XYZ file of C-alpha atoms in Angstrom:
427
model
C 15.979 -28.971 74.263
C 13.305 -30.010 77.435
C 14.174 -26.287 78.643
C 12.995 -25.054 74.439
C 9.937 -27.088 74.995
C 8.836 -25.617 78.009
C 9.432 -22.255 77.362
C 7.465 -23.291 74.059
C 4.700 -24.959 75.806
C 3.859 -21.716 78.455
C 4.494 -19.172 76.193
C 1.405 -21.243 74.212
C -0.478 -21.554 76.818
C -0.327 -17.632 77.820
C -0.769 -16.314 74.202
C -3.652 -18.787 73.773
C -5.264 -17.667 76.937
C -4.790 -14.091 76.767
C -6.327 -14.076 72.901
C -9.057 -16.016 73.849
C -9.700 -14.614 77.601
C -9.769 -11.421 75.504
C -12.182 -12.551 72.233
C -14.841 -14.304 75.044
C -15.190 -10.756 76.402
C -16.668 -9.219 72.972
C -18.586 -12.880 72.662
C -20.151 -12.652 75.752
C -21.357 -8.933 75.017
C -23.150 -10.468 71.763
C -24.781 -13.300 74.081
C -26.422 -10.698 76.182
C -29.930 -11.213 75.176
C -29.134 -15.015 74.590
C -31.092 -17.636 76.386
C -29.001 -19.391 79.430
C -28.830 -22.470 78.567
C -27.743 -21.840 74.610
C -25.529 -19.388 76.383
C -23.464 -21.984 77.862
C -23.628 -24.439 75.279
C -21.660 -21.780 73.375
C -19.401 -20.971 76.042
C -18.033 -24.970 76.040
C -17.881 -24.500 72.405
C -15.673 -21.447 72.748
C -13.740 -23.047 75.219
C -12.726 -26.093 73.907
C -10.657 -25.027 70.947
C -8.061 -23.452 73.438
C -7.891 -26.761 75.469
C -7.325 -28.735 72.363
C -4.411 -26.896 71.166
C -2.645 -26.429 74.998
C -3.290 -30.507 75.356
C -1.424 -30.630 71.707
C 0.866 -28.806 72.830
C 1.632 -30.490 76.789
C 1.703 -33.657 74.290
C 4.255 -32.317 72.186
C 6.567 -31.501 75.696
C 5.801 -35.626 76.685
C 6.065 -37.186 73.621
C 9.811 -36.797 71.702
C 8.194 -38.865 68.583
C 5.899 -35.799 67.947
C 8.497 -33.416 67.148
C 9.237 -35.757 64.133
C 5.705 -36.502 63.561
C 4.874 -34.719 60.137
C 1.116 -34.994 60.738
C 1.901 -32.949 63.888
C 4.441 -30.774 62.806
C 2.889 -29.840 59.608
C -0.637 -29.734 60.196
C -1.897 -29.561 63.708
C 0.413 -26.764 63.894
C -0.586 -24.845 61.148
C -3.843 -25.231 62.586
C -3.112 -23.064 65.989
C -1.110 -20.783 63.792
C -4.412 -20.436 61.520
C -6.619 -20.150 64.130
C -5.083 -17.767 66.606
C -3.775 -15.021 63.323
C -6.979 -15.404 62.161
C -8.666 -14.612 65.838
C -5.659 -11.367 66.759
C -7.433 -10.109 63.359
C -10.857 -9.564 65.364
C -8.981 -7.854 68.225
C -8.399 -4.054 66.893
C -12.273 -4.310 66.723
C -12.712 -5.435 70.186
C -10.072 -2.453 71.334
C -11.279 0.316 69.890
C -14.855 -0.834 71.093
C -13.194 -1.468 74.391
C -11.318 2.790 73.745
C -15.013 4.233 73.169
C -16.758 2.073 76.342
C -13.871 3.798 78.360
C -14.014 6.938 77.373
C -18.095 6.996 77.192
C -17.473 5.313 80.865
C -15.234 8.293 81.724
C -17.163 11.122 80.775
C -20.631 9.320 82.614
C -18.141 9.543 85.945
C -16.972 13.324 85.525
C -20.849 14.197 84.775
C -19.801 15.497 81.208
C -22.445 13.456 79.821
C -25.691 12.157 81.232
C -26.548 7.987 81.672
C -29.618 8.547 79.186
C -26.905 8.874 76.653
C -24.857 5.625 77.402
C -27.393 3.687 74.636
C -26.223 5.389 72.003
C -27.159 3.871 68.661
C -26.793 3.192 65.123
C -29.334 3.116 62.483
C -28.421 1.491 59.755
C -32.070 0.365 57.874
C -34.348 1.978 60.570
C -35.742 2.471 64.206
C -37.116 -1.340 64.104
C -33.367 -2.728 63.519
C -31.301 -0.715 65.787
C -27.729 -1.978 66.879
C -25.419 -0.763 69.293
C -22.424 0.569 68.324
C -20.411 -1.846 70.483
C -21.930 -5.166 68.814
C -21.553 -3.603 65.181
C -17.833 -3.381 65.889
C -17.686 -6.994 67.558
C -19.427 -8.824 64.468
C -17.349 -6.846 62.082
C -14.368 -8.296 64.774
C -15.630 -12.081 63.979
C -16.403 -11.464 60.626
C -13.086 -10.283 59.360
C -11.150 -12.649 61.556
C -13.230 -15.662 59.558
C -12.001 -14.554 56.085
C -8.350 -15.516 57.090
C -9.622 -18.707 58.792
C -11.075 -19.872 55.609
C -8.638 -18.310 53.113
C -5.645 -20.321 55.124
C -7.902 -23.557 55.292
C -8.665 -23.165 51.970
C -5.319 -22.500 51.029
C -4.413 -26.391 52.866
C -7.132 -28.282 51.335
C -6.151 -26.933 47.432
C -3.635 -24.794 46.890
C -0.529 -26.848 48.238
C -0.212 -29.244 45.036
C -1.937 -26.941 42.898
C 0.529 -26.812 40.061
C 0.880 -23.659 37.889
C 3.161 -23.857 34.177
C 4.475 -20.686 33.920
C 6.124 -20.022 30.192
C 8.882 -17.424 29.578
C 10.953 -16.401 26.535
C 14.922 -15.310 27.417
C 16.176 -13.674 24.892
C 20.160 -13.654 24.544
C 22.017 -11.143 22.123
C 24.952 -13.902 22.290
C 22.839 -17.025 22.143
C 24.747 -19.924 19.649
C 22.634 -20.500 16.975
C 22.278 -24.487 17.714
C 20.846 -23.299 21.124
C 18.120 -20.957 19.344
C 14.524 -22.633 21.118
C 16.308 -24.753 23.672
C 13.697 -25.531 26.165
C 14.878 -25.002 29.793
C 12.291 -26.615 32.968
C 13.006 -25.437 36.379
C 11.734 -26.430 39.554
C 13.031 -25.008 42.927
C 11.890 -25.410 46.532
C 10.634 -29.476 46.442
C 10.835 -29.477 50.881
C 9.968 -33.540 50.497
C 9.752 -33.178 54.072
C 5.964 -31.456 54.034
C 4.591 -33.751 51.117
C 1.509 -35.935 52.258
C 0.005 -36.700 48.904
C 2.249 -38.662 46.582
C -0.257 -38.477 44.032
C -0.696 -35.292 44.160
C 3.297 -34.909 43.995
C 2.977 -37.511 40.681
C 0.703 -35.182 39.009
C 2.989 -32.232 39.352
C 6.189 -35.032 37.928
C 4.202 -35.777 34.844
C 3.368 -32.267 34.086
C 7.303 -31.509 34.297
C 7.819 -34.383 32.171
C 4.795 -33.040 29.416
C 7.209 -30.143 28.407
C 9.618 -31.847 26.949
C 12.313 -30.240 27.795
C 15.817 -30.486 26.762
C 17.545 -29.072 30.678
C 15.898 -29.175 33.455
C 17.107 -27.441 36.784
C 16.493 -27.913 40.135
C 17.487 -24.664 42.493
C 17.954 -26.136 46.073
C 15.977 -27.439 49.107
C 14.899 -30.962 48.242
C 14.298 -31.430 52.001
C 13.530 -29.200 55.062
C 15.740 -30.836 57.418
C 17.228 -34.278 56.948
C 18.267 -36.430 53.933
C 15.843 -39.283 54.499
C 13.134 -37.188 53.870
C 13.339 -37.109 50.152
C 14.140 -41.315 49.914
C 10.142 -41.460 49.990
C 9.808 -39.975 47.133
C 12.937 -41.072 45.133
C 10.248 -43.409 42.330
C 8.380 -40.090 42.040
C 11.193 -38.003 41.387
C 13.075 -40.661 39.365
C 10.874 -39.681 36.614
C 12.387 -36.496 36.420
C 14.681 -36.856 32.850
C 15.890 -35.069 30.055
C 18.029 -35.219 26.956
C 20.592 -32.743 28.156
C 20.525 -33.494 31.711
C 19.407 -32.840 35.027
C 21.649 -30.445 36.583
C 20.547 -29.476 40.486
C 22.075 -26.949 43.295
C 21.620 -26.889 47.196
C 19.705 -25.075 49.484
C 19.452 -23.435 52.667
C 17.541 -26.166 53.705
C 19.969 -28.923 53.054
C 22.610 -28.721 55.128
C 20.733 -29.544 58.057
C 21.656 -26.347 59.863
C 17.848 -26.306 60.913
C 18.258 -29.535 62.930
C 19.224 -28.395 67.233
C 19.787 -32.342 67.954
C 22.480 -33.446 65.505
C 24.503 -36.171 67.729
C 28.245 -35.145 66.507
C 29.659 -33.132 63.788
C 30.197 -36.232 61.754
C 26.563 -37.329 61.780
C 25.737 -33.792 60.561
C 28.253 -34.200 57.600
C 26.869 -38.224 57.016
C 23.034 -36.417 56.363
C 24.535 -34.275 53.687
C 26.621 -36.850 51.942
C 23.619 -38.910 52.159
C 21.604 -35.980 50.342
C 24.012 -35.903 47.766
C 24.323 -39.611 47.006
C 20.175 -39.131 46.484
C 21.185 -36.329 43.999
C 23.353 -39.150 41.813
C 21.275 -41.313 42.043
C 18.171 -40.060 40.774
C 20.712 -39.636 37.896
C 20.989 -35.508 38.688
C 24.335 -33.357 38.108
C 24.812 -31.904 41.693
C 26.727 -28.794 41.020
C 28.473 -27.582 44.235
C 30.703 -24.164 43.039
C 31.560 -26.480 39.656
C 30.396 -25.724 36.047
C 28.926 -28.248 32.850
C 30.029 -26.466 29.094
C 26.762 -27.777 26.917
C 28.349 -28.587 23.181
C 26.402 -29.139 19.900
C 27.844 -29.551 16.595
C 31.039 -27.272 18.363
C 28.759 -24.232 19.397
C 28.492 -24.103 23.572
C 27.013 -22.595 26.805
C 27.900 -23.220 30.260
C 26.117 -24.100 32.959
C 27.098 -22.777 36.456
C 25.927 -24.221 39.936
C 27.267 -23.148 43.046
C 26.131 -23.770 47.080
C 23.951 -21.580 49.182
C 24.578 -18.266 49.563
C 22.363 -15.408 51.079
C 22.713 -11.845 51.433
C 19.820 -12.197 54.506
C 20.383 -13.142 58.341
C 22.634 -16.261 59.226
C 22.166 -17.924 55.518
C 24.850 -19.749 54.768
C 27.501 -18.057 51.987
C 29.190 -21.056 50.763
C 28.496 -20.303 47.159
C 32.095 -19.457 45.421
C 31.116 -18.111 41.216
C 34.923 -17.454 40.965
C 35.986 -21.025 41.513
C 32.255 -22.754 39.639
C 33.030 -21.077 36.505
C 37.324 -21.285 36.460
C 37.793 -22.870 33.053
C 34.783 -21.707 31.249
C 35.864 -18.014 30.269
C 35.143 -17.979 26.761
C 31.973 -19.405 26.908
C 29.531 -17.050 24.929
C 26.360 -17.620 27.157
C 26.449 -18.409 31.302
C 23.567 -19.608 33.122
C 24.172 -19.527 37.257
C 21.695 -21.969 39.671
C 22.225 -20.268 42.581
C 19.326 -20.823 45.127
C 18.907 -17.362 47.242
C 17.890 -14.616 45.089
C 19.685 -12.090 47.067
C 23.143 -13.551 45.935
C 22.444 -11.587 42.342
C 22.327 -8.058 44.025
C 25.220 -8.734 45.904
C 27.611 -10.667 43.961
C 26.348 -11.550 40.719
C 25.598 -7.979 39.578
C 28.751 -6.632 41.043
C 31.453 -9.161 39.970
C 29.890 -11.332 36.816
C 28.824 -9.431 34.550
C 29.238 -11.875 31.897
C 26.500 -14.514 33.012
C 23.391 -13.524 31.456
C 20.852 -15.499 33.549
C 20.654 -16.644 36.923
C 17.914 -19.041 38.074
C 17.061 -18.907 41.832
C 14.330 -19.756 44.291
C 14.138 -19.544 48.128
C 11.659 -17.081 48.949
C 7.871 -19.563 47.839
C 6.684 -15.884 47.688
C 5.899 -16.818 51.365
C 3.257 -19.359 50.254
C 0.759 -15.979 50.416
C -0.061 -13.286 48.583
C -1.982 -11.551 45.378
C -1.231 -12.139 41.709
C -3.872 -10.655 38.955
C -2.737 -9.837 35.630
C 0.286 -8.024 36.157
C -0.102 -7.366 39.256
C 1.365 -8.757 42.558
C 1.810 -8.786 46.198
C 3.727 -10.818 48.659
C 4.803 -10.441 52.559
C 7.925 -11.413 50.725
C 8.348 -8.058 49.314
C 9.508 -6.624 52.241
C 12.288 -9.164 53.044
C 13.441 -9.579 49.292
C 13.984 -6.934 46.740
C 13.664 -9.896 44.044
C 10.924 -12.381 44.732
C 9.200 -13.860 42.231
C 9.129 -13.721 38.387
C 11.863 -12.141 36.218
C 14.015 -9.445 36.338
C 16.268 -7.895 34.296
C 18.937 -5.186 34.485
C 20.938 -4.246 31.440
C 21.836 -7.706 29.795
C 21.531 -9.732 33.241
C 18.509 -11.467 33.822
C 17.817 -13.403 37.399
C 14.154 -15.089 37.604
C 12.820 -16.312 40.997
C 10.705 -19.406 41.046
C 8.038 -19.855 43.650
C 8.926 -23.054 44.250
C 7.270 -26.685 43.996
C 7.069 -27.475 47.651
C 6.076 -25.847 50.817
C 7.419 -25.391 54.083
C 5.925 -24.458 57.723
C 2.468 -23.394 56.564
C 1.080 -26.433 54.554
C -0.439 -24.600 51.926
C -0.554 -21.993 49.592
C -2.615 -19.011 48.908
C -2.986 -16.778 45.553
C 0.992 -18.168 45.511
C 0.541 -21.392 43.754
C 3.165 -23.432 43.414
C 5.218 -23.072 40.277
C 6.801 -25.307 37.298
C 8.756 -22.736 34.814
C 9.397 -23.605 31.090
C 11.981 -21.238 29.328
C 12.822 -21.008 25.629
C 16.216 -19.621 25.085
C 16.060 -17.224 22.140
C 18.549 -14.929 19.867
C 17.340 -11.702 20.717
């Protein structure tokens, strides 16, 4: 673990240095004509946010109770993760200004050109506001790397408990009649581990509990690492009720395969019998590979939960349909809460044809992206065939939720964080 930290703590220090040593370069060319005593008042300035963050970081190598710290964790590193994308996104500007001084330095050498040439100018409004060409592309460099900067902040300070209701109609050619309208919440994705504002957290509770719904589900990852995490929040999410039930799944996140400092075995498989004693008693059915049949007035559907299991890297693939829904074969309509999305390609699809919806979460929509009218964009695209929203193939239908929490970043942008209320209709 010391030898992680290291490694961690110089390759910091060398990225940090090497953006920055490189960014001062295309300052210093716009501070030409700057007085010297503003000059290095700005230099300090520039200087200091690089020291902050390697000082962070030397602390986190000294101090063990950091790496638990969720101030730290969540925020100061988000911070130096903000900072420095946002800062690599003025580079390309830099480089190419740093291609055409080479070349223009080349050609003065090998007499192609002559020097009277080397102030070669743009005119954008007119002789009396004349720019170089090199400190056009270096404020276009700072510019663009800003918009990130404040987009991420921005995405922080409001968009991490920025609840959105999304409503959706699933309609079901073999839907009982008694189950016509049934009114379905799910919430996926809590990560109690990243919450700071339990208000904030309350506000997204009571609009769950505004719906009214008869189910709710819960698709996995309550925590991002270890079972205590959620027993802070255990009186919010108490409030979390409804007439049919609560019926929950795991999550990659849960096992605590993301912990490197488990002390035995045993104390790994304590954390997740703790997690599932805080399932029970928040008064939620924790279905691991086992199935509910919902009855009214003799008419029934079944519910299906099963454990993690991804189709992408190392995930785990504990999730086993064949033995959840044993029992339940003539069952007219099968919902599945199955947490990775990428289980429905590759199992669901192939082998199950009879369950008709699957509800999943996982993938946040990577916290980031674009969503206008019908419309959308995510980084998540290009790890996950299925993302966000529903889809449908023939009768199946799988929808992705975005999730309710967050994880790693500590925000969200144009991805806002998602409570989903179905109606369950006879199509």
């Amino acid at each position: 673990m010391i030898a992680f930290k290291l490694r961690l703590l110089f390759g910091t220090i060398a990225f940090v240095m090497a953006i920055d040593g490189y960014l001062w370069q295309g300052v210093k060319r716009l501070l030409k004509n700057v007085p010297d005593a503003k000059k290095h008042r700005i230099k300090l300035i520039f200087w200091c946010v690089p020291a902050i963050f390697i000082t962070g970081s030397l602390l986190y190598v000294l101090i063990p109770a950091l790496e638990v710290n969720k101030l730290f964790r969540n925020y100061y590193m988000a911070l130096l993760v903000i900072t420095y994308f946002s800062k690599s996104i003025a580079l390309p500007f830099l480089f190419v200004d740093d291609i055409k001084r080479f070349f223009h330095w080349l050609l003065l050498k090998t007499g192609v050109i002559k020097p009277k040439l080397e102030a070669e100018t743009i005119e954008p409004t007119g002789p009396e506001n004349k720019i170089s060409r090199s400190k056009f592309l270096t404020q276009a460099g700072m510019i663009t790397g800003g918009v990130p900067f404040i987009m991420l902040t921005k995405g922080i300070v409001k968009g991490a408990y920025d609840y959105k209701l999304r409503r959706e109609t699933l309609l079901l050619p073999d839907l009982p009649e008694r189950f016509d309208g049934l009114k379905i919440i799910q919430i996926s994705d809590i990560h109690s581990g990243s919450f700071f504002d339990k208000d904030a957290v309350k506000l997204g509770i009571d609009m769950i509990m505004q719906q009214k719904a008869d189910l709710i589900f819960f698709t996995g990852d309550m925590v991002n690492n270890v079972a205590s995490e959620a027993v802070e929040y255990m009186d919010i999410f108490g409030h979390i009720k409804a007439p049919m039930g609560v019926f929950s799944t795991l999550g990659n996140h849960d096992y605590g395969d993301y912990v490197t400092s488990w002390e035995s075995p045993e104390a790994k498989k304590k954390n997740l019998d703790d997690l599932c004693a805080i399932h029970k008693d928040l008064g939620w059915r924790l279905m691991r590979n086992e199935h509910e049949v919902l009855s009214v007035h003799e008419q029934k559907i079944g519910l299906i939960g099963v454990e993690n299991w991804g189709d992408r890297g190392r995930f785990q693939r504990l999730g086993d349909i064949e033995k959840a829904q044993r029992g339940m074969e003539k069952v007219p309509v099968k919902l599945l809460l199955s947490h990775d999305p990428s289980h429905w390609d590759a199992v669901v699809r192939k082998n199950h044809p009879d369950i008709d919806v699957m509800f999943a979460g996982h993938t946040h929509g990577m916290q980031f992206g674009i969503e206008i009218g019908g419309f959308k964009w995510s980084p998540s695209q290009y790890m996950y065939k299925q993302w966000a929203g529903l889809y449908e193939e023939g009768k199946q239908k799988l929808y992705v939720n975005r999730g309710f929490g967050f994880i790693g970043y500590p925000g969200r942008v144009g991805i806002l964080p998602e409570i989903t209320l179905f109606t369950l209709k006879k199509a």
